[in-house]
Tab-separated table of C-alpha atoms in Angstrom:
chain	number	residue	atom	x	y	z
A	1	MET	CA	96.688	74.657	100.687
A	2	GLN	CA	94.148	72.014	101.685
A	3	ALA	CA	96.712	70.418	104.003
A	4	ARG	CA	97.183	73.743	105.797
A	5	ILE	CA	93.412	74.199	106.161
A	6	ASP	CA	93.038	70.662	107.568
A	7	ARG	CA	95.847	71.297	110.063
A	8	PHE	CA	94.025	74.254	111.598
A	9	SER	CA	90.543	72.733	111.283
A	10	ALA	CA	91.486	69.873	113.612
A	11	SER	CA	91.801	72.257	116.585
A	12	GLY	CA	88.638	74.187	115.797
A	13	GLU	CA	90.553	77.465	115.440
A	14	ILE	CA	90.339	79.890	112.538
A	15	ARG	CA	93.684	81.544	111.915
A	16	PHE	CA	93.197	82.740	108.348
A	17	ASN	CA	90.533	83.161	105.708
A	18	LEU	CA	91.097	81.953	102.173
A	19	MET	CA	90.027	84.824	99.931
A	20	ALA	CA	91.447	83.647	96.607
A	21	LEU	CA	94.191	81.612	95.005
A	22	ALA	CA	96.598	83.619	92.866
A	23	ALA	CA	99.819	82.668	91.154
A	24	ASP	CA	103.036	83.906	92.707
A	25	PRO	CA	104.255	86.711	90.415
A	26	ARG	CA	107.897	86.361	91.468
A	27	PRO	CA	108.843	83.564	89.019
A	28	ARG	CA	107.400	85.582	86.152
A	29	LEU	CA	109.264	88.696	87.307
A	30	ARG	CA	112.516	86.776	87.686
A	31	ALA	CA	112.173	85.428	84.165
A	32	ALA	CA	111.461	88.927	82.862
A	33	LEU	CA	114.527	90.240	84.655
A	34	ALA	CA	116.706	87.463	83.237
A	35	CYS	CA	115.510	88.042	79.687
A	36	ALA	CA	115.863	91.811	79.922
A	37	THR	CA	119.376	91.642	81.325
A	38	ALA	CA	120.366	89.059	78.695
A	39	ARG	CA	119.056	91.261	75.882
A	40	ARG	CA	120.921	94.259	77.264
A	41	VAL	CA	124.142	92.268	77.577
A	42	ALA	CA	123.808	91.027	73.995
A	43	ALA	CA	123.268	94.565	72.726
A	44	LEU	CA	126.192	95.922	74.729
A	45	ALA	CA	128.521	93.136	73.617
A	46	ALA	CA	127.559	93.512	69.973
A	47	GLY	CA	128.037	97.259	70.000
A	48	ALA	CA	131.078	97.634	72.292
A	49	ALA	CA	134.338	98.955	70.880
A	50	PRO	CA	137.449	96.749	71.241
A	51	ALA	CA	138.680	99.020	74.041
A	52	ASP	CA	135.396	98.448	75.938
A	53	ALA	CA	135.329	94.670	75.486
A	54	ALA	CA	136.477	94.018	79.065
A	55	GLY	CA	133.803	96.327	80.436
A	56	ALA	CA	131.156	94.606	78.357
A	57	GLU	CA	132.224	91.202	79.639
A	58	ALA	CA	132.174	92.451	83.252
A	59	GLU	CA	128.703	93.899	82.787
A	60	ALA	CA	127.549	90.635	81.209
A	61	ALA	CA	128.759	88.671	84.214
A	62	GLU	CA	127.138	91.135	86.596
A	63	ALA	CA	123.821	90.984	84.749
A	64	LEU	CA	123.820	87.182	84.757
A	65	ALA	CA	124.671	87.075	88.489
A	66	ASP	CA	121.874	89.540	89.199
A	67	ALA	CA	119.369	87.343	87.358
A	68	ILE	CA	120.529	84.168	89.112
A	69	GLU	CA	120.357	85.905	92.496
A	70	HIS	CA	116.579	86.180	92.180
A	71	ALA	CA	116.171	82.458	91.495
A	72	GLY	CA	114.441	80.647	94.330
A	73	SER	CA	115.852	77.163	93.706
A	74	ALA	CA	118.499	75.297	91.722
A	75	ALA	CA	115.930	74.217	89.140
A	76	GLU	CA	114.669	77.760	88.778
A	77	ALA	CA	118.251	79.031	88.478
A	78	GLU	CA	118.893	76.561	85.661
A	79	ALA	CA	115.694	77.664	83.955
A	80	VAL	CA	116.780	81.284	84.298
A	81	ARG	CA	120.116	80.453	82.668
A	82	GLY	CA	118.344	78.775	79.773
A	83	GLN	CA	115.918	81.657	79.311
A	84	ALA	CA	118.768	84.161	79.477
A	85	ALA	CA	120.715	82.269	76.835
A	86	GLU	CA	117.656	82.125	74.587
A	87	ALA	CA	116.985	85.843	75.094
A	88	ALA	CA	120.613	86.689	74.298
A	89	ALA	CA	120.513	84.582	71.122
A	90	ALA	CA	117.217	86.141	70.079
A	91	ALA	CA	118.578	89.630	70.759
A	92	ALA	CA	121.724	88.933	68.755
A	93	ALA	CA	119.642	87.600	65.869
A	94	GLY	CA	117.421	90.666	66.040
A	95	VAL	CA	120.440	92.963	65.928
A	96	VAL	CA	121.779	91.233	62.826
A	97	GLU	CA	118.391	91.329	61.139
A	98	GLY	CA	117.870	94.956	62.076
A	99	SER	CA	121.256	96.043	60.794
A	100	GLY	CA	120.843	94.008	57.620
A	101	SER	CA	117.440	95.487	56.860
A	102	GLY	CA	118.775	98.961	57.387
A	103	SER	CA	121.618	98.507	54.892
A	104	GLY	CA	119.445	98.703	51.854
A	105	GLY	CA	119.405	102.473	51.855
A	106	GLY	CA	122.828	102.704	50.225
A	107	GLY	CA	124.280	105.028	52.858
A	108	GLY	CA	127.720	103.384	52.819
A	109	ASP	CA	129.566	101.594	55.556
A	110	GLY	CA	129.527	104.669	57.768
A	111	GLY	CA	125.758	104.979	57.510
A	112	GLN	CA	125.288	101.290	58.186
A	113	GLY	CA	127.544	101.503	61.229
A	114	ASP	CA	125.682	104.521	62.606
A	115	ALA	CA	122.332	102.814	62.074
A	116	GLN	CA	123.509	99.647	63.777
A	117	GLU	CA	124.953	101.620	66.694
A	118	ALA	CA	121.679	103.498	67.126
A	119	LEU	CA	119.779	100.211	66.979
A	120	LEU	CA	122.034	98.711	69.643
A	121	ARG	CA	121.648	101.719	71.891
A	122	ARG	CA	117.872	101.610	71.633
A	123	ALA	CA	117.837	97.878	72.358
A	124	ALA	CA	120.113	98.304	75.385
A	125	ALA	CA	118.055	101.214	76.733
A	126	ALA	CA	114.778	99.317	76.329
A	127	ALA	CA	116.218	96.240	78.037
A	128	LEU	CA	117.595	98.394	80.873
A	129	SER	CA	114.150	99.928	81.429
A	130	GLU	CA	112.496	96.490	81.496
A	131	ALA	CA	115.083	95.197	83.960
A	132	ALA	CA	114.556	98.201	86.237
A	133	GLU	CA	110.782	97.645	86.217
A	134	ALA	CA	111.261	93.962	87.050
A	135	ARG	CA	113.607	94.790	89.941
A	136	GLU	CA	111.165	97.338	91.333
A	137	ALA	CA	108.302	94.853	91.097
A	138	LEU	CA	110.387	92.202	92.870
A	139	ALA	CA	111.254	94.691	95.610
A	140	ARG	CA	107.555	95.461	96.085
A	141	GLU	CA	106.762	91.743	96.323
A	142	ARG	CA	109.485	91.255	98.958
A	143	ALA	CA	108.138	94.212	100.951
A	144	ARG	CA	104.605	92.826	100.749
A	145	ARG	CA	105.658	89.424	102.030
A	146	GLU	CA	107.669	90.947	104.848
A	147	SER	CA	104.610	92.972	105.826
A	148	TRP	CA	102.487	89.802	105.765
A	149	ARG	CA	105.031	88.005	107.944
A	150	ARG	CA	105.007	90.764	110.585
A	151	GLU	CA	101.217	90.935	110.506
A	152	ASN	CA	100.901	87.185	111.037
A	153	VAL	CA	103.283	87.373	114.003
A	154	ARG	CA	101.180	90.138	115.569
A	155	ARG	CA	97.959	88.197	115.009
A	156	ARG	CA	99.268	85.108	116.753
A	157	HIS	CA	100.827	86.907	119.680
A	158	ASN	CA	98.874	86.958	122.959
A	159	TYR	CA	98.817	90.558	124.198
A	160	VAL	CA	96.599	89.899	127.253
A	161	PRO	CA	99.497	89.359	129.723
A	162	LEU	CA	101.134	92.558	128.491
A	163	VAL	CA	97.924	94.538	128.970
A	164	PHE	CA	97.483	93.208	132.513
A	165	GLN	CA	101.113	93.934	133.372
A	166	VAL	CA	100.906	97.517	132.077
A	167	ALA	CA	97.637	98.104	133.949
A	168	ARG	CA	99.149	96.724	137.162
A	169	LEU	CA	102.232	98.946	136.901
A	170	LEU	CA	100.099	102.012	136.210
A	171	ALA	CA	97.920	101.200	139.233
A	172	GLU	CA	101.001	100.818	141.440
A	173	ARG	CA	102.262	104.230	140.317
A	174	GLY	CA	98.867	105.823	140.915
A	175	THR	CA	98.353	106.973	137.338
A	176	LEU	CA	95.789	104.407	136.173
A	177	ARG	CA	92.715	106.261	137.476
A	178	GLY	CA	93.795	109.522	135.871
A	179	LEU	CA	94.360	107.822	132.530
A	180	LEU	CA	90.934	106.199	132.754
A	181	VAL	CA	89.330	109.591	133.413
A	182	GLN	CA	91.166	111.083	130.431
A	183	ALA	CA	90.106	108.199	128.203
A	184	GLU	CA	86.492	108.580	129.306
A	185	GLY	CA	86.645	112.292	128.558
A	186	ARG	CA	88.015	111.657	125.093
A	187	ARG	CA	85.313	109.077	124.451
A	188	ARG	CA	82.564	111.524	125.447
A	189	GLU	CA	84.100	114.256	123.293
A	190	GLN	CA	84.204	111.926	120.297
A	191	GLN	CA	80.576	110.992	120.858
A	192	ARG	CA	79.620	114.680	121.099
A	193	GLN	CA	81.441	115.466	117.855
A	194	GLN	CA	79.804	112.517	116.138
A	195	ARG	CA	76.306	113.652	117.256
A	196	ALA	CA	77.034	117.203	116.100
A	197	LYS	CA	78.183	115.934	112.714
A	198	GLU	CA	75.082	113.767	112.313
A	199	GLU	CA	72.806	116.663	113.284
A	200	GLU	CA	74.564	118.945	110.819
A	201	GLU	CA	74.222	116.409	108.009
A	202	GLU	CA	70.566	115.854	108.878
A	203	GLY	CA	69.910	119.610	108.839
A	204	ALA	CA	71.657	120.004	105.495
A	205	SER	CA	69.596	117.154	104.065
A	206	LYS	CA	66.358	118.766	105.279
A	207	ARG	CA	67.336	122.147	103.821
A	208	GLN	CA	68.201	120.518	100.504
A	209	LYS	CA	64.820	118.777	100.368
A	210	ALA	CA	63.003	121.954	101.324
A	211	GLY	CA	64.826	123.926	98.641
């Protein structure tokens, strides 16, 4: 950041103001997305029926690819893989612990299976919600940065030649004077409305004080 400031300070121009330094939220959001998708995959894989095993594997691959897609570099991608693996292992351990703790009620194998299935469904739904929130937040960050990029382009562009060219073409077509008269009329009307508003507010203030 200091290098960028020094680069512009050498020419005496001010192209931006430093308001504050804030951490980029995208790495944190990418990590949250990776962990959420990994937890969902672990829950789906642990609870899938044999007939749905292929679908679970396909969804696992898709979730992992989606998490890696948001990585900004090779090092970050590797970190995402590691975090996803840790989240999957932690989710699997939590499923085992949860199902084991629920087996003490003596409901039989059927009751234990239903409890475990419900636990898996809740875990998958919670992870899906977290992943959706992370994706939405990442989309907002991308939109913000695209807006900043366009705004910076507009700030640096020199519009003076365009303004002169438009004024010259309007003068050649004989419409410049009429547009100037219209603009002057609008300006006077705005000033009249502003004076009327100020007078009305002043009168209301006087009446309030008198009352």
